[in-house]
PDB file of C-alpha atoms in Angstrom:
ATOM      1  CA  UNK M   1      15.273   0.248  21.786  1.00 46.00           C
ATOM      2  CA  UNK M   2      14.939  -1.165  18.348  1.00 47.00           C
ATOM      3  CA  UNK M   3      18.054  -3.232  17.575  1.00 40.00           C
ATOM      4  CA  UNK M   4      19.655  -2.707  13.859  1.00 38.00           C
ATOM      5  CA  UNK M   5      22.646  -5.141  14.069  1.00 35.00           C
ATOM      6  CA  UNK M   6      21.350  -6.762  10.915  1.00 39.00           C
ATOM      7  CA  UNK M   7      18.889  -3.829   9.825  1.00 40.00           C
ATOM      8  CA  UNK M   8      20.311  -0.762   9.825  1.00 41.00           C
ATOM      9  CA  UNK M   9      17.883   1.874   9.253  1.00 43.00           C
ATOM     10  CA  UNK M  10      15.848   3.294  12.819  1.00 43.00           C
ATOM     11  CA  UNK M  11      14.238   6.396  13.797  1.00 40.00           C
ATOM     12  CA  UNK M  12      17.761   7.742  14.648  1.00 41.00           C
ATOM     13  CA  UNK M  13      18.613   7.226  10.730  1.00 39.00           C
ATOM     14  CA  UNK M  14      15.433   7.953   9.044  1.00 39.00           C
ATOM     15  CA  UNK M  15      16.669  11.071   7.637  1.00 37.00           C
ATOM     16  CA  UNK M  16      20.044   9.849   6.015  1.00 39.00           C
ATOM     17  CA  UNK M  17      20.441  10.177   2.537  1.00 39.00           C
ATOM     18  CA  UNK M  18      19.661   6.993   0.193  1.00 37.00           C
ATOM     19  CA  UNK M  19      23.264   6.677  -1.346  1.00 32.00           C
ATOM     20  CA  UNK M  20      24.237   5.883   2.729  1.00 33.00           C
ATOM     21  CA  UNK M  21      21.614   3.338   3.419  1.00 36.00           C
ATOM     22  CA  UNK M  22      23.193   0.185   2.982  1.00 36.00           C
ATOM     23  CA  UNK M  23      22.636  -3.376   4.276  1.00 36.00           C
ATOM     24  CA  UNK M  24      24.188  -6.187   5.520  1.00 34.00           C
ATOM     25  CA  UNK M  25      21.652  -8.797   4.445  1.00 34.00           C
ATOM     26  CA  UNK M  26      24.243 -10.853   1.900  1.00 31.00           C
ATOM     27  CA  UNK M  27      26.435 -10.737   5.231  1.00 31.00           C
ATOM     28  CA  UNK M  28      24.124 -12.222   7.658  1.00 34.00           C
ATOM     29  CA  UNK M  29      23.964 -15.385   5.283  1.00 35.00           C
ATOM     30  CA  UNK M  30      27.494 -15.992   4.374  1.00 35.00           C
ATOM     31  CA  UNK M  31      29.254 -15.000   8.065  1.00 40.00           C
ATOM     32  CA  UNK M  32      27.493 -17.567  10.685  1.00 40.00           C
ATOM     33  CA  UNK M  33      28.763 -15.145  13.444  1.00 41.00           C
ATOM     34  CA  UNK M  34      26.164 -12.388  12.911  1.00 35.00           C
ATOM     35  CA  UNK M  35      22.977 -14.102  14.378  1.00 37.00           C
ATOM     36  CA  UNK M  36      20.002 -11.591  15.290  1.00 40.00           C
ATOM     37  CA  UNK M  37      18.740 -11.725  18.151  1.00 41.00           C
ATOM     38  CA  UNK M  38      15.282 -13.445  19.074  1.00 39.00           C
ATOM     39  CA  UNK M  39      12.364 -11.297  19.788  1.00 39.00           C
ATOM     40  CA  UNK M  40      11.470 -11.293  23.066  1.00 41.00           C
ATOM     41  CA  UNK M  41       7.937 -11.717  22.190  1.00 45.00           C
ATOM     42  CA  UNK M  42       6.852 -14.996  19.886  1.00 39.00           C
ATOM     43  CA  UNK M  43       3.981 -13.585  18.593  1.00 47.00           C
ATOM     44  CA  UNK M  44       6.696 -10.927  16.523  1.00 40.00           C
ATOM     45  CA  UNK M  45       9.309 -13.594  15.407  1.00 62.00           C
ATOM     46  CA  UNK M  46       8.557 -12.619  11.768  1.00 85.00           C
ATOM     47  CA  UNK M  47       9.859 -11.452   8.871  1.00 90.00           C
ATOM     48  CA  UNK M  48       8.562 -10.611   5.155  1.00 94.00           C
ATOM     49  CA  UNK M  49       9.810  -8.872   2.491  1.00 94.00           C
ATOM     50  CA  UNK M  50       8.042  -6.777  -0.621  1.00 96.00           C
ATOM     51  CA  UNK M  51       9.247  -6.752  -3.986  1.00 96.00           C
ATOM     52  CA  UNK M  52       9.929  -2.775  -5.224  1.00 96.00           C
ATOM     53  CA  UNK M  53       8.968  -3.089  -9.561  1.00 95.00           C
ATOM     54  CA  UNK M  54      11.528  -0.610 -11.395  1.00 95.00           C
ATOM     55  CA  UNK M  55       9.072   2.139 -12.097  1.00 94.00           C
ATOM     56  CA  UNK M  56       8.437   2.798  -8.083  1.00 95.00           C
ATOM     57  CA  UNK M  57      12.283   2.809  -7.186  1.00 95.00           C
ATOM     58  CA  UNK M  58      12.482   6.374  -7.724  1.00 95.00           C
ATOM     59  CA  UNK M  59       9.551   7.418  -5.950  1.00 95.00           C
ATOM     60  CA  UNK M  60      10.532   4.981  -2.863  1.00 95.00           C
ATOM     61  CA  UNK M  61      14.136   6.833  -3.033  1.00 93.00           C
ATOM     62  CA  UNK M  62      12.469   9.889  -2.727  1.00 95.00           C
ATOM     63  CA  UNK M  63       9.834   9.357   0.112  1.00 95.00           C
ATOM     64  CA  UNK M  64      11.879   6.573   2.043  1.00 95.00           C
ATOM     65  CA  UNK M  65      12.331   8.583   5.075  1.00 94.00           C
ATOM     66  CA  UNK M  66       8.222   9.033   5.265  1.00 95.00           C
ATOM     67  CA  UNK M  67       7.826   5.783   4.687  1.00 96.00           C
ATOM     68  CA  UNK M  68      10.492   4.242   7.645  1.00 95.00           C
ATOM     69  CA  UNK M  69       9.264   6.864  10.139  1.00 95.00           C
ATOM     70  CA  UNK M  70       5.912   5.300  11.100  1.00 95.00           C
ATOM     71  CA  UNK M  71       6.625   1.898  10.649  1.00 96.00           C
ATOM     72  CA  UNK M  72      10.079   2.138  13.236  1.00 94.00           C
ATOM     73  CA  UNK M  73       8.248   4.589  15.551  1.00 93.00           C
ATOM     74  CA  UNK M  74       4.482   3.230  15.606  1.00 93.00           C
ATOM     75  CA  UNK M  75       4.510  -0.490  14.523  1.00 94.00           C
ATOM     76  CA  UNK M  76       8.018  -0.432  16.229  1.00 93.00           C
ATOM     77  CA  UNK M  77       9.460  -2.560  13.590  1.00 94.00           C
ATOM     78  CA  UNK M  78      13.019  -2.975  11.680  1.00 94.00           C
ATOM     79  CA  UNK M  79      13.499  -1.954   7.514  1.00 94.00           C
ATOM     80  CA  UNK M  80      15.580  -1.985   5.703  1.00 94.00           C
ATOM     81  CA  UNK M  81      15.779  -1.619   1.550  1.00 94.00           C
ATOM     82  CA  UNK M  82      17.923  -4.393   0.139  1.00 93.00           C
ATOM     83  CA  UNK M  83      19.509  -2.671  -3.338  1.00 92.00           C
ATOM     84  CA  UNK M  84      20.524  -6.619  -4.262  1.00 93.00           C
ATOM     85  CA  UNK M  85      17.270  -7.895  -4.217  1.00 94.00           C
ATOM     86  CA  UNK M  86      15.426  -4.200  -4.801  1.00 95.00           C
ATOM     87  CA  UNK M  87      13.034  -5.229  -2.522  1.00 95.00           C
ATOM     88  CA  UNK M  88      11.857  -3.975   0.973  1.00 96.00           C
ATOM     89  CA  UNK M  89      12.321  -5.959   3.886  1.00 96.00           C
ATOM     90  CA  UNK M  90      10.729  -5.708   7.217  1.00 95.00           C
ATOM     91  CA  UNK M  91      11.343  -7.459  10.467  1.00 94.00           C
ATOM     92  CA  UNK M  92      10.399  -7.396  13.979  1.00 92.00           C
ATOM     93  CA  UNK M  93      12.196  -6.717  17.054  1.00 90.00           C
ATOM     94  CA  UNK M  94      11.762  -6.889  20.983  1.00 90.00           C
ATOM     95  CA  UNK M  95       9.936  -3.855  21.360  1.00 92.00           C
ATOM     96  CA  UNK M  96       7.256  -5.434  18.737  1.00 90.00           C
ATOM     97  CA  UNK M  97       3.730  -5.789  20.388  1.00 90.00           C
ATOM     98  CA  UNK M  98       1.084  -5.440  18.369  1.00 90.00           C
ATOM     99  CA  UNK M  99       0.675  -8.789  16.701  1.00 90.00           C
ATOM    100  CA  UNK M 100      -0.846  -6.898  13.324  1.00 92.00           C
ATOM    101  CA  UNK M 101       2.257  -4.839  13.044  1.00 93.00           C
ATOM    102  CA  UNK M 102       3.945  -6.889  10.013  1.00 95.00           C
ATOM    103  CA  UNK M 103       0.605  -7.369   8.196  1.00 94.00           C
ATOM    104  CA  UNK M 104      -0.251  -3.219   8.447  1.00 95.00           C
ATOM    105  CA  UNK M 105       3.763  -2.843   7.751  1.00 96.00           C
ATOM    106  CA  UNK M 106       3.275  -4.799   4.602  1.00 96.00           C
ATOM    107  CA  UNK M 107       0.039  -3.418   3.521  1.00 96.00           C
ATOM    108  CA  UNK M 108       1.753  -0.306   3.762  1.00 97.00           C
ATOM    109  CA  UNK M 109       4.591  -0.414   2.185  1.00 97.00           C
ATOM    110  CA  UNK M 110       2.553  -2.670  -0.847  1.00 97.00           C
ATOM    111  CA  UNK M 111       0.340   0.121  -0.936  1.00 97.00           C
ATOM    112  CA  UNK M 112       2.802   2.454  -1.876  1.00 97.00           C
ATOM    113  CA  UNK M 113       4.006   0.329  -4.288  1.00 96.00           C
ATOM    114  CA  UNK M 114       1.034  -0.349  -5.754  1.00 96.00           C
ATOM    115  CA  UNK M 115       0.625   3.937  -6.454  1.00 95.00           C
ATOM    116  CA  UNK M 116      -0.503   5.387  -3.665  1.00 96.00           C
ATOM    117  CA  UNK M 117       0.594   8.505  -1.715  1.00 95.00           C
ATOM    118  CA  UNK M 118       2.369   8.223   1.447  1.00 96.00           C
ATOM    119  CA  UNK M 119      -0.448   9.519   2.987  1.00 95.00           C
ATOM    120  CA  UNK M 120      -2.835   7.841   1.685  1.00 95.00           C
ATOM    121  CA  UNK M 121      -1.423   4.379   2.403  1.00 96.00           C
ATOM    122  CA  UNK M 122      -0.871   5.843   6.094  1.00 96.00           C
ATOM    123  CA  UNK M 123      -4.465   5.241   7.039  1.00 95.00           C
ATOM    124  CA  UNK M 124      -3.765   1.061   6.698  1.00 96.00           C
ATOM    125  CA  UNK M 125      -1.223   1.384   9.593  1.00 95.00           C
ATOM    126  CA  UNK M 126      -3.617   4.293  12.109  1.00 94.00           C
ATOM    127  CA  UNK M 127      -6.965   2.711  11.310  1.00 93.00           C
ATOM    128  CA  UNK M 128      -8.503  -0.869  12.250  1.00 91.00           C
ATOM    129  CA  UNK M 129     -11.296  -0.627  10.165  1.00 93.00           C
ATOM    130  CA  UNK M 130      -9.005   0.177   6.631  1.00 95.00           C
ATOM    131  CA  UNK M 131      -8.215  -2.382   4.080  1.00 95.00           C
ATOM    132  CA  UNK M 132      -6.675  -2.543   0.359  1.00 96.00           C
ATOM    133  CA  UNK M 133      -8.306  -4.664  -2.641  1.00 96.00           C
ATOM    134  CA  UNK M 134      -7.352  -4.919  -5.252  1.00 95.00           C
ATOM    135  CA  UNK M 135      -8.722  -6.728  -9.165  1.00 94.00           C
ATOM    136  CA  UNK M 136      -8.559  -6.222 -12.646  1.00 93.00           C
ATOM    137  CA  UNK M 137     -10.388  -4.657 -15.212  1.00 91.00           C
ATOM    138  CA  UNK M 138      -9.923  -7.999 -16.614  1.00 90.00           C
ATOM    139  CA  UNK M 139     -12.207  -9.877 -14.412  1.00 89.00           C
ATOM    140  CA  UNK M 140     -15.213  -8.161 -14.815  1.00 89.00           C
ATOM    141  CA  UNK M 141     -15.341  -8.287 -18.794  1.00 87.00           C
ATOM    142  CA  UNK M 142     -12.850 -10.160 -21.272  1.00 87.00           C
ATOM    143  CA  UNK M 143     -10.880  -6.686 -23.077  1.00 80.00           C
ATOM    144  CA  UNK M 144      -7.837  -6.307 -25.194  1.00 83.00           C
ATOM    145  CA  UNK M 145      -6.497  -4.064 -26.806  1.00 88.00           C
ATOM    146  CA  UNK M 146      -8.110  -0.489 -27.738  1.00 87.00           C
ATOM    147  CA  UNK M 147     -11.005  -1.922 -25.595  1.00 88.00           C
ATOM    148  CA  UNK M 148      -8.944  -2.390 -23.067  1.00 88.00           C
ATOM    149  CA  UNK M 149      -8.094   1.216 -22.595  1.00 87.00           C
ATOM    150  CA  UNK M 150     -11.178   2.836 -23.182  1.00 89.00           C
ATOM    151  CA  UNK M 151     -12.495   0.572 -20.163  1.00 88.00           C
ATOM    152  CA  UNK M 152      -9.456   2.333 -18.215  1.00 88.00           C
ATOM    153  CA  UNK M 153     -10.342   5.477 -19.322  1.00 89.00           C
ATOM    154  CA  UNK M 154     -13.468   5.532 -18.802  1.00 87.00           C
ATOM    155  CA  UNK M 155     -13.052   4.690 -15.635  1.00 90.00           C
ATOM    156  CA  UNK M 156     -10.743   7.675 -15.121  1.00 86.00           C
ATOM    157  CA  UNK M 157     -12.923  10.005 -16.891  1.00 83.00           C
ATOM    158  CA  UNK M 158     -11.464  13.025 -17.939  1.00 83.00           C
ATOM    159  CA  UNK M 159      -8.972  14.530 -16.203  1.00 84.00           C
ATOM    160  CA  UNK M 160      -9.824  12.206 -13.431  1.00 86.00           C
ATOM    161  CA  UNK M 161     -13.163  13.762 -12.912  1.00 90.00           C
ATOM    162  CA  UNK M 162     -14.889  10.165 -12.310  1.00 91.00           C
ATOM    163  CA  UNK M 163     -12.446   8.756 -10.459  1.00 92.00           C
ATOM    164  CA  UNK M 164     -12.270  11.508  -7.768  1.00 94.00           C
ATOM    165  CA  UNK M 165     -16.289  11.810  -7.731  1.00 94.00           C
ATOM    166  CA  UNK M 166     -15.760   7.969  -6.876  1.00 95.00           C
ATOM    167  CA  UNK M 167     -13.503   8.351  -4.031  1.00 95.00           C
ATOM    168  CA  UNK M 168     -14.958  11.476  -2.980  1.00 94.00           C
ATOM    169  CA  UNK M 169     -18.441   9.723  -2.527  1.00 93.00           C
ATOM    170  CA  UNK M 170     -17.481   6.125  -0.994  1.00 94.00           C
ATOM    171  CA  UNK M 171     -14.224   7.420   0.924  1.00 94.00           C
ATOM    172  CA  UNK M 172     -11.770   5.697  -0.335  1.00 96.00           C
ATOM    173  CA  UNK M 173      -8.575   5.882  -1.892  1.00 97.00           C
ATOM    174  CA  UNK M 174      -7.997   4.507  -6.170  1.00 96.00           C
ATOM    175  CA  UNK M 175      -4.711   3.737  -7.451  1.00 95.00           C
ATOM    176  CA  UNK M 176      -5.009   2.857 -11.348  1.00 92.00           C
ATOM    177  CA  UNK M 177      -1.368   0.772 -12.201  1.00 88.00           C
ATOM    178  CA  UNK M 178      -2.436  -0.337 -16.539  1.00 85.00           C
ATOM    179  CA  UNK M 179      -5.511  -2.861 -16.452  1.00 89.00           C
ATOM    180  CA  UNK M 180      -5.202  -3.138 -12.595  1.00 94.00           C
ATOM    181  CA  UNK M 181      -7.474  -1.256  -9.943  1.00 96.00           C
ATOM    182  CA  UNK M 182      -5.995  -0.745  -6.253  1.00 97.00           C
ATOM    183  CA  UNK M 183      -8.319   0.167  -3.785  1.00 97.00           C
ATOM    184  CA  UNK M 184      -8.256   1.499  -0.027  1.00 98.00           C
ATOM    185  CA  UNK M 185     -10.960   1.942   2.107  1.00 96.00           C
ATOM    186  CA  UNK M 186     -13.673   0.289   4.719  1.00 95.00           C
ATOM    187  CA  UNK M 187     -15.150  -3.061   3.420  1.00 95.00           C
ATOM    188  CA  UNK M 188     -18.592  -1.619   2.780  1.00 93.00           C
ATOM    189  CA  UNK M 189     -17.338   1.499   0.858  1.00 95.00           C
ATOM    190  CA  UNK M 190     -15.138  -0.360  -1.150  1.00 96.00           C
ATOM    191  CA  UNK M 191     -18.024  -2.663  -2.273  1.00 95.00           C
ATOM    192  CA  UNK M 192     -19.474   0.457  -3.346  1.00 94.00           C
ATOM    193  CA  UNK M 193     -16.293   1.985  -5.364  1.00 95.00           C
ATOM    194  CA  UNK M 194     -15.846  -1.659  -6.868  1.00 95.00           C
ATOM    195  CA  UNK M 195     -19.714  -1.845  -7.936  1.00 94.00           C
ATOM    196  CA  UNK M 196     -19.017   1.667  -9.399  1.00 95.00           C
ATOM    197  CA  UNK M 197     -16.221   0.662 -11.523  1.00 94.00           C
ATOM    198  CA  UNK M 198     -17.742  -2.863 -12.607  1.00 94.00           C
ATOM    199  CA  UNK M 199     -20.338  -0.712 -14.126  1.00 93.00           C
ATOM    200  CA  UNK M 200     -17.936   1.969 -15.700  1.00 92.00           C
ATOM    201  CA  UNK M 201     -15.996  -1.266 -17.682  1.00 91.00           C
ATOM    202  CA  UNK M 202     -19.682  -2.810 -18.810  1.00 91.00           C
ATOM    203  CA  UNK M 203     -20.260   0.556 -20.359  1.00 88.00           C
ATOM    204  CA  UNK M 204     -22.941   2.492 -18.113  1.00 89.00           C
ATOM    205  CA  UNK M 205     -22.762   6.171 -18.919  1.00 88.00           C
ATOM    206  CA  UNK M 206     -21.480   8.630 -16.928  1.00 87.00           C
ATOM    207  CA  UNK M 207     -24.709  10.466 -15.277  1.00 89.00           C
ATOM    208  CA  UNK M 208     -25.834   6.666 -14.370  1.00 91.00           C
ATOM    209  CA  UNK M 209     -22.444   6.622 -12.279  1.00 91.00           C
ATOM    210  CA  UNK M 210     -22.731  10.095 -10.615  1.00 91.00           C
ATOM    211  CA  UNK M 211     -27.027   9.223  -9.686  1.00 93.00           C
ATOM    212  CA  UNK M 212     -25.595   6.070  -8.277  1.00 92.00           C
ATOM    213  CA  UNK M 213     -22.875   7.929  -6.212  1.00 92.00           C
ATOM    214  CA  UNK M 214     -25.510  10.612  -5.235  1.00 92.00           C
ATOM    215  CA  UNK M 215     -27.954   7.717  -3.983  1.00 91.00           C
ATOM    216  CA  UNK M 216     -24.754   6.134  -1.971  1.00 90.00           C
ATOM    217  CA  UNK M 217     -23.535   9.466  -0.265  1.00 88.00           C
ATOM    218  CA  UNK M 218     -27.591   9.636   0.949  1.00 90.00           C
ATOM    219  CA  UNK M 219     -27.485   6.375   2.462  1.00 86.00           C
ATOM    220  CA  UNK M 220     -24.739   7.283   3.830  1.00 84.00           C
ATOM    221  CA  UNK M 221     -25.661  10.687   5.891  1.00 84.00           C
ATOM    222  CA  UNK M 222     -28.699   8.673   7.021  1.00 84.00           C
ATOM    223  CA  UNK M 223     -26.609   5.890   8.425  1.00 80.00           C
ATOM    224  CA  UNK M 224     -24.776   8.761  10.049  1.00 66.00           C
TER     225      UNK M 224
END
């Protein structure tokens, strides 16, 4: 069973409200008598922690049980949220096998922060084959300013329209946070999405984007 001496949320308290889910991090280093336990396995003796901005604290008070149930019950890992540091932290345990655990934990959880649906970022801890990229609008042309958001916009399109023909064509998942572009998806399809957007912030027109995406989904059905 996954230990919680020093991190007290696991699938027996995933459902507890937020205002009871309290830590003893400040404890552990201060009283020298509380001393986890080693992991059984090497390979798991790890421990990381991600950094929760102010404008995501709401939405990980309000899907914190969705987000603790998959990594305690299929990565088989401790968390805990640490309201001194507002900051996730994540830590193996004996039961932990699967030497990727951490790394899909903290994908996961980063995902979310980064904008994504629960669900979305779910598909970094089931599937191998599913990564997250991220760069900024930034990098592919120098923009300030009004520039700067009618790049983002465009790349948006109204009422999303562009974006979701996007992800809808290379299957993958876009999370927009100001001049910064998240992506989630296999390697080759987000090369596409990426290649997509690079040409949405050098100013291609819109029925350029959706011949490109029509050409993509092609090559994809003959690929099979």
């Amino acid at each position: 069973m996954i230990k919680s001496s020093t991190f007290s949320v696991d699938s027996n308290r995933i459902s507890r409200p937020w205002s009871r889910i309290r830590f003893s991090f400040l404890l552990l280093m201060t009283d020298p008598n509380i001393i986890p336990e080693p992991a059984e396995n090497p390979n798991t003796d790890d421990y990381r922690r991600v950094p929760i901005p102010p404008q995501r604290r709401a939405a990980l008070r309000n899907n914190f049980p969705q987000i603790v149930q998959p990594i305690v019950q299929h990565l088989k890992l401790n968390i805990r949220y640490n309201t001194s540091l507002n900051c996730v932290e994540l830590k193996t345990s004996p039961e932990t096998t699967n030497p990727n655990a951490m790394t899909k934990a903290t994908d996961f959880v980063q995902a979310f922060v980064n904008g994504f649906d629960v669900n979305d970022a779910l598909a970094l801890i089931r599937l191998d084959d599913i990564f997250m990229d991220e760069f900024s609008v930034t990098d592919v042309k120098t923009l300030s300013g009004d520039n700067l958001s009618r790049a983002v916009g465009r790349i948006a399109g109204k009422g999303g329209q562009i974006k979701y023909a996007i992800e809808n064509a290379t299957r993958t998942r876009i999370a927009m946070n100001d001049q910064r572009i998240h992506l989630i998806g296999t390697v080759n399809n987000i090369r596409m999405a990426k290649r997509v957007i690079c040409d949405l912030v050098m100013g291609s027109p819109a029925n350029k984007i959706y011949a490109k995406l029509r050409n993509f989904q092609a090559w994809q059905k003959r690929q099979g």
